[in-house]
Every structure is written in C-alpha cells, then in structure tokens.
CSV table of C-alpha atoms in Angstrom, one decimal:
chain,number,residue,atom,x,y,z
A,1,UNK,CA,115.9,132.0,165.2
A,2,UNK,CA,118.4,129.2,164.3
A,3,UNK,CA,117.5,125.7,165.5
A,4,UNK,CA,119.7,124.5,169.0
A,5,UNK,CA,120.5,121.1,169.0
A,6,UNK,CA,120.8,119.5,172.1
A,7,UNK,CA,123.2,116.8,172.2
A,8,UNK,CA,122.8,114.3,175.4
A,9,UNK,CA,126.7,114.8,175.9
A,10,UNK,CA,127.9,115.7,179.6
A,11,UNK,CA,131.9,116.4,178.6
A,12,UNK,CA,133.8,115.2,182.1
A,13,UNK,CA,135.9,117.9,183.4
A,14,UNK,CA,139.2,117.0,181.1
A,15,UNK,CA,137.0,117.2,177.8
A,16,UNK,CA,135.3,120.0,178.9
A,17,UNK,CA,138.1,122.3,180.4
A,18,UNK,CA,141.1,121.6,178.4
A,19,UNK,CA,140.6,119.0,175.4
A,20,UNK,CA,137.9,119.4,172.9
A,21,UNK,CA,139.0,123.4,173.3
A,22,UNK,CA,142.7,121.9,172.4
A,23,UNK,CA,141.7,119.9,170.0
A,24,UNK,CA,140.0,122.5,168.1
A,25,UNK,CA,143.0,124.8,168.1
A,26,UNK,CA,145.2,121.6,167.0
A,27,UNK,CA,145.3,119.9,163.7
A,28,UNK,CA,147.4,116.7,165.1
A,29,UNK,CA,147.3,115.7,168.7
A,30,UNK,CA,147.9,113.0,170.8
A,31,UNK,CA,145.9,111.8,173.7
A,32,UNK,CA,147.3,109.0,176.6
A,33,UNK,CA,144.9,108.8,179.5
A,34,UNK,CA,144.2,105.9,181.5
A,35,UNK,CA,141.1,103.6,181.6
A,36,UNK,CA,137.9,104.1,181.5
A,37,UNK,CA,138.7,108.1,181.3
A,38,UNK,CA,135.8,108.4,178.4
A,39,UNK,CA,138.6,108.3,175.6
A,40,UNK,CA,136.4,107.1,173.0
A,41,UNK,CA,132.9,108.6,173.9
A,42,UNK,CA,134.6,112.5,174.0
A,43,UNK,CA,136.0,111.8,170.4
A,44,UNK,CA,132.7,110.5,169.5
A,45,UNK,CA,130.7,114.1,170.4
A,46,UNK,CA,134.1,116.0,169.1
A,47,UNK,CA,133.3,114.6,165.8
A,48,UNK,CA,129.4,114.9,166.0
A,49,UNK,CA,130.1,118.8,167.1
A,50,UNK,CA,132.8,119.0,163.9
A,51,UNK,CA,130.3,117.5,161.6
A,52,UNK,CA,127.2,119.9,162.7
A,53,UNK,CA,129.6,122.8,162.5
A,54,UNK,CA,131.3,122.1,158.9
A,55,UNK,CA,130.8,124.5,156.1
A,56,UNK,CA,132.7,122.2,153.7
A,57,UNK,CA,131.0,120.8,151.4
A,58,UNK,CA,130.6,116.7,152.2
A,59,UNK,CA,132.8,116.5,154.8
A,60,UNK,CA,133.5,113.3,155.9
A,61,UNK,CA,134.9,112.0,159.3
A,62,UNK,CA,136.1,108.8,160.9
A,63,UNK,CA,136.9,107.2,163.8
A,64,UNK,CA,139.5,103.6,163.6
A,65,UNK,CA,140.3,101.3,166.0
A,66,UNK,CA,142.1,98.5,166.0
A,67,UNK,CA,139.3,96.0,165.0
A,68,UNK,CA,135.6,96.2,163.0
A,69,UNK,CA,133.3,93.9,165.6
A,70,UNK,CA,135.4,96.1,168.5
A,71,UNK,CA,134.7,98.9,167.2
A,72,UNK,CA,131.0,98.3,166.4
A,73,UNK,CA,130.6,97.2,170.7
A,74,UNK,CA,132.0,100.1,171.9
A,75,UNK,CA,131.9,103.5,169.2
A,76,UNK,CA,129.0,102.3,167.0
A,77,UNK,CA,126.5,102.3,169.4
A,78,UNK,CA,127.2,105.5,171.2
A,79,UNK,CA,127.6,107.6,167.8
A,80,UNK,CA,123.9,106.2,166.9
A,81,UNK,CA,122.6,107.3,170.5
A,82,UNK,CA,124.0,110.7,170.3
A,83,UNK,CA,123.2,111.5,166.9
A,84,UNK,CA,119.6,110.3,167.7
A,85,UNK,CA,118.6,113.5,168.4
A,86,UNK,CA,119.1,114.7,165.3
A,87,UNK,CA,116.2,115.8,162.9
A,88,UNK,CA,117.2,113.9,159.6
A,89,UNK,CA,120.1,111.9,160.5
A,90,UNK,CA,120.6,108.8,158.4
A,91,UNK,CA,122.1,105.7,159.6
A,92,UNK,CA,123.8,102.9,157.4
A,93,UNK,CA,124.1,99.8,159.2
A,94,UNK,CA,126.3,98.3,156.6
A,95,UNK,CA,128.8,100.7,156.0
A,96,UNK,CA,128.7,102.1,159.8
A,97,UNK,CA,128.3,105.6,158.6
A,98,UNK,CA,125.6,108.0,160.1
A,99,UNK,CA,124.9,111.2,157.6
A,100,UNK,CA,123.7,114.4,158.6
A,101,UNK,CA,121.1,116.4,156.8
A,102,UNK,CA,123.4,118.1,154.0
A,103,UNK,CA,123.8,122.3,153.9
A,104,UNK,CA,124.3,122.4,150.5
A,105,UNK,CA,121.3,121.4,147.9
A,106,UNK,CA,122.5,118.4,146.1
A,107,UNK,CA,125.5,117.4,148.2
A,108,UNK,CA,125.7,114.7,150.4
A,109,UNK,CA,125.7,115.8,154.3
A,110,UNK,CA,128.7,115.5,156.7
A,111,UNK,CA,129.4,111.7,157.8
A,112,UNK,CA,130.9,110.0,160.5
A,113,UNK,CA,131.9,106.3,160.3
A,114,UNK,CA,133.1,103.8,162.6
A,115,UNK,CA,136.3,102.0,161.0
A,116,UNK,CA,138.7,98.9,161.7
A,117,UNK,CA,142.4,99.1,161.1
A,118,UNK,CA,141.5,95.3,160.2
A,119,UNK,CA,140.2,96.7,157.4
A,120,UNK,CA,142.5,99.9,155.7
A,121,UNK,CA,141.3,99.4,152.1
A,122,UNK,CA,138.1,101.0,154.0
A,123,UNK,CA,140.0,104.1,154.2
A,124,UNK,CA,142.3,104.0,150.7
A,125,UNK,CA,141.2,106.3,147.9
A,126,UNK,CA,139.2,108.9,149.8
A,127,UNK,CA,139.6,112.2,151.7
A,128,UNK,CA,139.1,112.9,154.9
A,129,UNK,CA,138.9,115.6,156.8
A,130,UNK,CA,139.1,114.6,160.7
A,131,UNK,CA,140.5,111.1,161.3
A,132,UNK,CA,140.6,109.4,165.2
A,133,UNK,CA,142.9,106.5,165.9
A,134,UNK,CA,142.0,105.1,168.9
A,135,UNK,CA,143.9,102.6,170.7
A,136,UNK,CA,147.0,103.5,168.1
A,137,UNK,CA,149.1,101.0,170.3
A,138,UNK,CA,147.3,97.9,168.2
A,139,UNK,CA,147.8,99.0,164.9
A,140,UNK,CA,150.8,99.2,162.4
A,141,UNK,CA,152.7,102.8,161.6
A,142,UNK,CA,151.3,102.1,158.0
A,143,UNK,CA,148.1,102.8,159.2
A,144,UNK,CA,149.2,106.5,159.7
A,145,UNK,CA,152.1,106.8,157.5
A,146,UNK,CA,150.7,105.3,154.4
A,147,UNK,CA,146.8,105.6,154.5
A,148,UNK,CA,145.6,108.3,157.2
A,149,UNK,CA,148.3,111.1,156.5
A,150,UNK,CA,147.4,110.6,153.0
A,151,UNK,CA,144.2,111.3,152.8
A,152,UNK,CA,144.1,114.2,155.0
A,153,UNK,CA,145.9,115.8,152.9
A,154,UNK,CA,143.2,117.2,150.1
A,155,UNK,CA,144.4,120.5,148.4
A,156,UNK,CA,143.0,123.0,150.7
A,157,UNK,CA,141.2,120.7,153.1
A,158,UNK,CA,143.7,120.2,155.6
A,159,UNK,CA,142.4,117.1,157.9
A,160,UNK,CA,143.1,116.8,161.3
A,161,UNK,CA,144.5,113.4,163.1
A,162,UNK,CA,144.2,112.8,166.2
A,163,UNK,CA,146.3,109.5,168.5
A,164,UNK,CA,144.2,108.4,171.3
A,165,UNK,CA,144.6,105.0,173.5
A,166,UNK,CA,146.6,103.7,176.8
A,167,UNK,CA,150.2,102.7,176.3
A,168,UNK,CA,151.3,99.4,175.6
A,169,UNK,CA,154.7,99.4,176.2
A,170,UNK,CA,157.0,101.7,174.1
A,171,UNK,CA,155.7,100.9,170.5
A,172,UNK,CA,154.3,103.1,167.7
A,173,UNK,CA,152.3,105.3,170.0
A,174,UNK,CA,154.8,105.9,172.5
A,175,UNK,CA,157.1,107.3,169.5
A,176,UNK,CA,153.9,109.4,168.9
A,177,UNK,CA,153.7,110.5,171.7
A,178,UNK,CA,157.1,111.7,172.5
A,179,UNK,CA,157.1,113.7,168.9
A,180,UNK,CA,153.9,115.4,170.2
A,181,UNK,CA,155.9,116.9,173.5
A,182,UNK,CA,158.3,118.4,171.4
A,183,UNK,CA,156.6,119.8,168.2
A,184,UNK,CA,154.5,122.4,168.2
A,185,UNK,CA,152.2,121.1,165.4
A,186,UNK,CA,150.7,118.4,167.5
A,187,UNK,CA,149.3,118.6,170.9
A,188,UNK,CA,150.1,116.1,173.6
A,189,UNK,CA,148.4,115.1,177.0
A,190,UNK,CA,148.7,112.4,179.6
A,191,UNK,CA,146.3,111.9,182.1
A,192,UNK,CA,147.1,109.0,184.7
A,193,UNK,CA,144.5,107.5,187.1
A,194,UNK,CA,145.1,110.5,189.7
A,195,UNK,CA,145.2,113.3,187.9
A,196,UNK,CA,141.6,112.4,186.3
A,197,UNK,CA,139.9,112.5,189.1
A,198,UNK,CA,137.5,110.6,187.5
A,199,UNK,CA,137.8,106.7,190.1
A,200,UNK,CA,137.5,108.1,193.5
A,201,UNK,CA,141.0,106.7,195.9
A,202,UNK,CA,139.3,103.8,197.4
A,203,UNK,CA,138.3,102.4,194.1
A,204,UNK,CA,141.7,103.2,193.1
A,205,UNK,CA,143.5,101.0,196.1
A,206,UNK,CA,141.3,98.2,195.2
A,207,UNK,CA,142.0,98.3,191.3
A,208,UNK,CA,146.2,98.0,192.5
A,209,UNK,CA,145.0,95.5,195.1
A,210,UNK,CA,143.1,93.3,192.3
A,211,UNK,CA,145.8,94.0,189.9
A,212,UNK,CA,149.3,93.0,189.2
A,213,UNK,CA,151.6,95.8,189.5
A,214,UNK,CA,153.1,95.9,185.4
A,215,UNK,CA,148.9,96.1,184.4
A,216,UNK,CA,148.2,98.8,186.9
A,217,UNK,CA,151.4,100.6,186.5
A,218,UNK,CA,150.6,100.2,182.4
A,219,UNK,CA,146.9,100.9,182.4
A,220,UNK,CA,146.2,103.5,185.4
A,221,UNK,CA,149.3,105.1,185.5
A,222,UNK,CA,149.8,105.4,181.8
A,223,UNK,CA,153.3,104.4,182.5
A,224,UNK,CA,155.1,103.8,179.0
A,225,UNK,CA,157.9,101.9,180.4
A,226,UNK,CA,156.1,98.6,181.3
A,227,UNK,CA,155.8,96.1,178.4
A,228,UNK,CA,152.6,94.5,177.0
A,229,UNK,CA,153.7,91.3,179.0
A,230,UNK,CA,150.4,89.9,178.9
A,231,UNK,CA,150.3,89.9,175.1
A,232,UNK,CA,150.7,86.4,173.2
A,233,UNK,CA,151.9,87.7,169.6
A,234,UNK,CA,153.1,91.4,169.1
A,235,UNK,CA,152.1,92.9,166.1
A,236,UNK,CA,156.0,92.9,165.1
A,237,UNK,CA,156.1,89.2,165.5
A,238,UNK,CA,152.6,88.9,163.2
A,239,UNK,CA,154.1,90.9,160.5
A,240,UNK,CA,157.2,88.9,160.2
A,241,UNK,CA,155.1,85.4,160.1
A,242,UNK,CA,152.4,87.0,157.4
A,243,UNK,CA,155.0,88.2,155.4
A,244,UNK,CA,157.6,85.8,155.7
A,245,UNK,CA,158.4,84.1,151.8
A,246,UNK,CA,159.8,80.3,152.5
A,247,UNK,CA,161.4,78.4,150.1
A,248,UNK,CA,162.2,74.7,149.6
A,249,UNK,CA,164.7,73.8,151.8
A,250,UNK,CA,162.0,75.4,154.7
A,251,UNK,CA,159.4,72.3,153.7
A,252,UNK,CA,160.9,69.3,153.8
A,253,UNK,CA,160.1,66.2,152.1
A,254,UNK,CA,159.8,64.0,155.0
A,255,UNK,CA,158.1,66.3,157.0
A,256,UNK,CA,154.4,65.3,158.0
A,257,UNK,CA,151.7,66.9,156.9
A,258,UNK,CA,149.5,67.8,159.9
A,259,UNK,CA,145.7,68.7,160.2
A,260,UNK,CA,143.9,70.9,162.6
A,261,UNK,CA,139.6,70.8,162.5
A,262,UNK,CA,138.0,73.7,165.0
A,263,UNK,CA,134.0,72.0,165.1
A,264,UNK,CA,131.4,74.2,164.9
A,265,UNK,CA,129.0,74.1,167.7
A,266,UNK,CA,126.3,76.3,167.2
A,267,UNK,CA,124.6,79.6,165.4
A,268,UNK,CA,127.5,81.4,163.5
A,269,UNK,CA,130.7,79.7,164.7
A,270,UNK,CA,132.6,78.0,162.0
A,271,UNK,CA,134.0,74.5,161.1
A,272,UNK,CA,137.6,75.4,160.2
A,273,UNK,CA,140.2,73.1,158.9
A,274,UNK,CA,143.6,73.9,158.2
A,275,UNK,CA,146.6,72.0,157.0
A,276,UNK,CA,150.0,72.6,158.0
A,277,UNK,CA,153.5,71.2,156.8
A,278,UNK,CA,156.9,71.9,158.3
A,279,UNK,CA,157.1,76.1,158.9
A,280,UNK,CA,154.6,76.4,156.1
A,281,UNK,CA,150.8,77.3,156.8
A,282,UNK,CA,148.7,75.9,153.3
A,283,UNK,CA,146.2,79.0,152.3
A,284,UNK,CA,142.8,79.0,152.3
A,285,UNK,CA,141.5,76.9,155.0
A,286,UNK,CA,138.5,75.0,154.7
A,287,UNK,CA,135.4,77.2,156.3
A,288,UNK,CA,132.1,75.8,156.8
A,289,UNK,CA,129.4,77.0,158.8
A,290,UNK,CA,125.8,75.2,159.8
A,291,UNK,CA,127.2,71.8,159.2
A,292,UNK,CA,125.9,68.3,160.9
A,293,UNK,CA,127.9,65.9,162.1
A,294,UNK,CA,127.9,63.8,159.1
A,295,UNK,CA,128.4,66.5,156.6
A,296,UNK,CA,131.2,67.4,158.8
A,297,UNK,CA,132.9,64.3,159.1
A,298,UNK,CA,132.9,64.0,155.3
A,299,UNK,CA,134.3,67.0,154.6
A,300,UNK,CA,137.5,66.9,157.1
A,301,UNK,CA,137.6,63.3,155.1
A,302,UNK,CA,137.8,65.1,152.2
A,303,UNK,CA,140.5,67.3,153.4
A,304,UNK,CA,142.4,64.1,154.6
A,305,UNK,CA,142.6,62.6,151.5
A,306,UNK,CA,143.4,65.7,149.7
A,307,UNK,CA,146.6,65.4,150.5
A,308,UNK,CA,147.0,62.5,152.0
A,309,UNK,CA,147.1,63.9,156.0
A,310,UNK,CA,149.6,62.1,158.2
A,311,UNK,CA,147.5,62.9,161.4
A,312,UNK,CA,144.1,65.0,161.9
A,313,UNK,CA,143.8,67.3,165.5
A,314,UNK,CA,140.4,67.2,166.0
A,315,UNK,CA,138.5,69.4,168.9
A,316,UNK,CA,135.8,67.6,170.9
A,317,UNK,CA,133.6,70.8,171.8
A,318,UNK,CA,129.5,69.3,171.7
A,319,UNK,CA,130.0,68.3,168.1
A,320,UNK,CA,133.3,66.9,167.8
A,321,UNK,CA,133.1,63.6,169.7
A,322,UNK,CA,130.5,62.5,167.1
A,323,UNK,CA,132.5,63.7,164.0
A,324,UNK,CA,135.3,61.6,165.6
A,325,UNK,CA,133.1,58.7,165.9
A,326,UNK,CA,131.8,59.0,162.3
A,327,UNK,CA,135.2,59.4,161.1
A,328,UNK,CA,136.6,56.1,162.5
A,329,UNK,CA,133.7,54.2,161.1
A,330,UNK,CA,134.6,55.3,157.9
A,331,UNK,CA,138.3,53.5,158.4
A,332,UNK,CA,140.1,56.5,159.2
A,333,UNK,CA,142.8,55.9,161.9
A,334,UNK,CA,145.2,58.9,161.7
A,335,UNK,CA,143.3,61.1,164.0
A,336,UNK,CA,142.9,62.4,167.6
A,337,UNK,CA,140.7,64.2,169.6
A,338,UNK,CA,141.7,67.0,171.8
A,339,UNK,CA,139.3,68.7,174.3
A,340,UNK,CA,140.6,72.1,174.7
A,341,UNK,CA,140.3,72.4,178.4
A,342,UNK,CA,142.3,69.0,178.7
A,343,UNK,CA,145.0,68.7,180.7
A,344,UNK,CA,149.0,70.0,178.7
A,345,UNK,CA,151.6,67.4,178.0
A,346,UNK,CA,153.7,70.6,179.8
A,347,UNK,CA,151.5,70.1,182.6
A,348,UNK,CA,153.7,72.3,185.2
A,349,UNK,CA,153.9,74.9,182.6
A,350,UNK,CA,150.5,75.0,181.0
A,351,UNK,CA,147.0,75.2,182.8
A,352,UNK,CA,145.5,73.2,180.0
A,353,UNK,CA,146.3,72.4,176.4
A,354,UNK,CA,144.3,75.0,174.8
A,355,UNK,CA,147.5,77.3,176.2
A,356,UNK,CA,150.2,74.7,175.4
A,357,UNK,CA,148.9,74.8,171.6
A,358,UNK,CA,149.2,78.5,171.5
A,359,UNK,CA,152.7,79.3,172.7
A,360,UNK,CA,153.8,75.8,170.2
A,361,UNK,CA,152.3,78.4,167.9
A,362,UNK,CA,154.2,81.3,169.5
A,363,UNK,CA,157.4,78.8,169.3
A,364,UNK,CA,156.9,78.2,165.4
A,365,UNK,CA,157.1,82.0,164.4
A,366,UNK,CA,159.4,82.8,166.2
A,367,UNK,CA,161.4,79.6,164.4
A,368,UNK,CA,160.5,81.1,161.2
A,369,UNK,CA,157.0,80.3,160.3
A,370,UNK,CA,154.8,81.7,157.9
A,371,UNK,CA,151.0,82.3,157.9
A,372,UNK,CA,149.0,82.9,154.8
A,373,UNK,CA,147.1,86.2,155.1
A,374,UNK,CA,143.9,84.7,155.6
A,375,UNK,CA,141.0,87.3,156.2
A,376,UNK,CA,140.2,87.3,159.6
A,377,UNK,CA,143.5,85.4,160.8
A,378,UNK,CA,145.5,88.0,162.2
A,379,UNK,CA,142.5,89.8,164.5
A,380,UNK,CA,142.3,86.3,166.3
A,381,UNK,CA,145.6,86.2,167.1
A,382,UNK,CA,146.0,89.9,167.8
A,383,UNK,CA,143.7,89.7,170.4
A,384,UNK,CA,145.1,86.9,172.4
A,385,UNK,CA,146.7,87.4,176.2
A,386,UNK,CA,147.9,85.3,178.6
A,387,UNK,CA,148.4,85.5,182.4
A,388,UNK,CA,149.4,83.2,184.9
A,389,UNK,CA,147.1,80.8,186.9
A,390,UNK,CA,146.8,80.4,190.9
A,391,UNK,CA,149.2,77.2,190.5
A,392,UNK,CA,151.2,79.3,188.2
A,393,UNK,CA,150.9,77.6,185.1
A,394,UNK,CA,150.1,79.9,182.0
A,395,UNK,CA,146.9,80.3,180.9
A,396,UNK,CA,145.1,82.2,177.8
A,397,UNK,CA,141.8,84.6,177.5
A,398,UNK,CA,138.8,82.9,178.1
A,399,UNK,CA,137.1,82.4,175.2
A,400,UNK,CA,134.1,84.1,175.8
A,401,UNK,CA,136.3,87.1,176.3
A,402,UNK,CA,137.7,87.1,172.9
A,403,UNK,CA,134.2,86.8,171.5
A,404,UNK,CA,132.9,89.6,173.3
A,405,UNK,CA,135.8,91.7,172.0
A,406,UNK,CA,136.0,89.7,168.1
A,407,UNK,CA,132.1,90.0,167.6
A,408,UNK,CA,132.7,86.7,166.8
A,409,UNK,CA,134.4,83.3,167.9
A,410,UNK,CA,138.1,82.6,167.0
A,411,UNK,CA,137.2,79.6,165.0
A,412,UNK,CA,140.0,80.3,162.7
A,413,UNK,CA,143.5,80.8,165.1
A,414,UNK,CA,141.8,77.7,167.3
A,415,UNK,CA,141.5,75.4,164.0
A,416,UNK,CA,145.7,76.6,163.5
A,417,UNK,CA,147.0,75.7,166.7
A,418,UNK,CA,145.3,72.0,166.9
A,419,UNK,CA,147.7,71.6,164.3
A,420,UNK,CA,150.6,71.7,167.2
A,421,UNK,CA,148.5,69.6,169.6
A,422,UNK,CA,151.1,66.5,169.5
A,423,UNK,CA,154.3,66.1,168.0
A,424,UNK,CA,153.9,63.5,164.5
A,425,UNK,CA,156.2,61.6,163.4
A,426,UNK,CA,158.7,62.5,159.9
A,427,UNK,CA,157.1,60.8,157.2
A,428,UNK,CA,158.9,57.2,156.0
A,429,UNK,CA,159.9,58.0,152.5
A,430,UNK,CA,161.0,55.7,149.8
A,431,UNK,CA,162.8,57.1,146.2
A,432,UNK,CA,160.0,58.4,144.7
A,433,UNK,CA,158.7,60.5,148.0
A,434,UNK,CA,162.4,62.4,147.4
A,435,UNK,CA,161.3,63.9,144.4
A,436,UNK,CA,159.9,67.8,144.8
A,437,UNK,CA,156.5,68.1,144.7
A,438,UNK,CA,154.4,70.3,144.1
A,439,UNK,CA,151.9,70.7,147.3
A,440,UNK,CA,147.9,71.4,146.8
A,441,UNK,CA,146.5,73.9,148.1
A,442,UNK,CA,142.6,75.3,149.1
A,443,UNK,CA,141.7,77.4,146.3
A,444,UNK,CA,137.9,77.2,146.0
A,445,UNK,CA,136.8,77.3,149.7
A,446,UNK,CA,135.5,80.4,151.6
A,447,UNK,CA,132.4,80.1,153.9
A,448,UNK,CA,130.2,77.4,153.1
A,449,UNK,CA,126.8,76.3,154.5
A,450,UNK,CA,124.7,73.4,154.3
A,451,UNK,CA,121.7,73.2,152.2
C-alpha cells in the first residue's frame, strides 16, 4: 500500500471549494482577494501538492514576490513547516529551495523555492514548470513578459503562471486582471472582505472604523479604482530615475557637491555615504559595516576630500554625534548634523525632517534625477509609504516597519536623502572651475568591515 502523506494544511473554504480545483484545471489564472484571505499560504500547499504529484522528471517550482527578505518572513517559513512532514525533504537555506525525494534514480527531486522579483537574474536561464507571482501589483510587467512567460515555455512542459495579490490602484495587475475576465485561457477571481467570509462583521466595522476609507475601500474591498495614495515612489517613477541617462548641461559646474552619511548604530546596519551633485546621484556609495567612531569619522573624511565636498549631512542616531565631534576636531567645518526625528524646515507640512528629506527626494525625480542602480537601492525606496499625522502634517513608515518588511534597515535610501537635508549654496567659481571636468566616482567600495 502506497505511503499517505499527511500535509498539516486546513484549505479555508475558497481554496478548498473552488480554487486549488480551478487552479488545477487552469494553466494561467489570476487571483484578487483581500487581506489576510490566506493568499500566500494556499499557493504555498498548491505547489507542495503539484510537486508530490509530478511525474516529470526534475520539476521545478517557484513562488516570487516582490522582495527576497519579504519573501523569506512570510513564504519561507511556512513552505519549511509544511514540507516538514515529509520523509526525505531537503532544505537549502541559501538558495531558499526545499527538494523532495526524487522518483526517478539519478535525477534530482521536484523543488520549490522562495524568489524575489528584486532579484530576476534568479529566474533567467531556467525552466519552470509552475511559477506564483504574488503581490504582482509591486513588480514590473518585465517580470512576466520577459522572464516568467519565458521560461514556462519548455518544449512540451507547458508551465503554469499564476497572478495573486490585492490591488494597488489600476497598474500591471489590474490589466491582468481584466484580460483574465475575458479570455478563456486564464482564470480570474475576486474575493472582497464579505464575500470571504473569513473576518466575521464586527471585526469588519472596526477595520473601516480604524481605517481611512481609500485603504479599506483598496485593501478589503479589493476595489481597483482607489490609487496607492499612500505610496511615496511608484514603481513607474523608480524606473524613470534608474534609467534616466543625463548629460552635461544636467550637472552644472557651479553646482555644489553635497554629501549624505547614514551612521551605523549597531549589529548589521550599515555606514552609508553617498555623494550627490545637481540631478546626478555618483555610483557606488561608500558601505561600511562594524565601524567605531573613529574609523568612521576618517572615512566620511576621506570621502570629503575625495572630491572636495561643499557640505556633509550627517545623521546623529547613537553614533553620529561622536563622529561629528571627531570630525570637527580634525578641522572640518562643512558639515551638519541632522537627527531624523528633528523638527522640518516645512514644519506645517512635514511631521519631522526624516519626511521632508524624502518628498525633496520625491521632488528631484520627478525634476529629472537620476539614481545609479545600486543593489539594494530600489527595495528601500519601493517600500516607503506615507500618511498623514493627527496635526496633519505628512509623515513616513516607521522605521522599524520597513525593517520588519526589508529583513534589513534602509541604511542605503536614508544615507540618499540626507543629501536634501538643507539647501547649499552654488559653488563660487573662478576661470579654471569653468572648465568640464571629469567627476570621481566610488569604484572600489562594496561592504566593508573593520578588522
């Protein structure tokens, strides 16, 4: 008698009654259903049940969200416990692949893996042969268009796809699912907040009572037609800065060269110091991690004098007031400290400066700047909101938030924005300053650490 393997799955009544059988009969499909529905958990077990079931020969699965350390919080975890059961699973921690015990002598089993969109070269050059996108509304078309539809596609291993998430105004996904409602290839399904059945009605009056009316309207009601209003930098208006090309006329002489240096204040947060000139961003930031205060102030010295700095940002977390101390005994004078929860110069606008830097960011794209595609960059900013205080000033995520969600801290978008913390002055420039110039930039700096 064949082995039973007992899964500790309890499908809610959506997954059980109508989706995993539709998903089975459907090689593209589209999901929209409100939160905390159990969107990510059902596809989890759909492609645990579609990995124990495959007679292929190394089949391989995936599911992709929007970002690796999100991904790793809320799928990696749950794939591990469910699969735990299993006699001869193998887990890779690295890769965030788990491998089942293989049906053919000398193959490799079926695996799953947890993905980030953050990272598509991840997913280049293979085949696979079922592919979630969760939370489609955060990542570009390319990810489907150019990568996923791809690689589905393997001679006679057709691949399934499958678009999961809660809308976000009407973007990518909301395209996706439209074409799903009208072509009988893919399957579509909305599920709002009341026709789940999943949050009982009182707890459903207090979420609208808690909530403004776009968010629950958005979020509960799945309702398409209410922006992202709460989000900082679309990932239109990111595309356009990273892969904007400037030219001369965009950098002007006279313009001042301004520094931004995040500290690091404890375990794996980064020192990160960037340098910023007109509408251009210079690549390659300076990264350092497990720095003291004196290696610290000597190397945002360094960077100072590299290029001869008209004016250093410098944040005074635990660390920095020292660094700034240190610095100025050392004769440097161009230099300021900014705490981040200090009050705006905007202060009727802003609810502290850490928000005022932000949108000055906001501001510069949208004026045509450009960011270098520093690994790492684009995640931070992705995942930045804002709302609007009790005073009504605007106000950002909490940082803690963003860590939770990042894995990490934002080390590198907070060391950015300093550069916008106060207006500097155009340079004074005699004949000689007229002449181009060719600016330096950070070539051999990644993630250091003292020794």
């Amino acid at each position: 008698m064949e082995n039973v393997i007992q899964i500790p799955y309890t499908p809610r009544p959506a997954w059980a009654k109508v989706l995993h059988k539709e998903l089975s009969r459907h090689r593209f499909a589209v999901i929209v259903a409100h939160r905390r529905f159990g969107k990510t958990i059902g596809m989890v077990n759909h492609l645990i049940r579609d990995a124990l079931q495959s007679d292929l020969i190394s089949p391989q699965y995936a599911l992709v969200g929007p970002f690796s350390a999100q991904m790793e919080i809320i799928a990696w975890g749950p794939l591990k416990y469910y699969t735990s059961v299993i006699e001869g699973i193998k887990v890779n921690e690295t890769k965030k692949y788990v491998e089942f015990p293989s049906k053919v002598p000398g193959a490799q089993g079926a695996r799953i893996y947890i993905v980030g969109a953050n990272n598509p070269d991840a997913l280049r050059g293979t085949y696979w042969d079922g592919v979630i996108l969760d939370e489609y509304s955060d990542m570009k078309p390319e990810m489907w268009t150019q990568i996923i539809r791809p690689a589905i596609e393997n001679g006679d291993r057709k691949g399934y796809c499958y678009f999961i998430g809660t809308p976000k105004g009407q973007n990518n996904f909301y395209e996706m699912y439209k074409k799903a409602k009208t072509n009988k290839r893919y399957f579509a399904y909305l599920s709002n907040v009341y026709d789940s059945g999943i949050i009982d009605a009182k707890s459903i009056e207090e979420l609208k009572e808690d909530m403004p009316e776009v968010e629950f309207r958005q979020e509960y009601l799945c309702d398409f037609s209410v922006s992202a209003i709460n989000e900082l930098f679309s990932l239109e208006e990111l595309d356009r800065a990273f892969n904007r090309e400037l030219t001369e006329k965009d950098i002007p002489y006279d313009m001042p060269l301004v520094q931004g240096a995040d500290i690091a204040r404890f375990g794996d947060d980064r020192t990160c110091i960037w340098q910023r000139k007109g509408l251009m961003v210079y690549p390659r930031p300076r990264v350092y991690k497990k720095l003291n205060t004196m290696q610290t102030a000597d190397y945002i010295a360094l960077a100072m004098d590299e290029n001869k700095a008209d004016m250093t940002f410098i944040d005074v977390g635990n660390m920095g007031a020292g660094v700034v101390d240190r610095l100025r005994q050392m004769g440097y004078t161009a230099l300021r400290e900014i705490p981040f929860q200090g009050a705006a110069i905007e202060n009727k606008r802003y609810e502290n400066i850490r928000a005022e830097m932000y949108f000055k960011l906001k501001e510069w794209i949208e004026a045509g700047g450009a960011l270098p595609e520093e690994p790492g960059l684009r995640e931070e900013l992705a995942v930045i909101h804002y709302k609007y205080s009790k005073n009504g000033r605007l106000m950002l995520t909490p940082k803690e938030e963003i860590k939770e969600k990042l894995g990490r801290s934002p080390d590198l978008a907070d060391g950015l924005v300093l550069t916008f913390a106060r207006n500097v002055p155009l340079r004074q420039l005699g004949l000689d300053d007229r002449k181009p110039k060719k600016l330096m930039c950070n070539t051999e700096y990644s993630i250091m650490e003292a020794v």
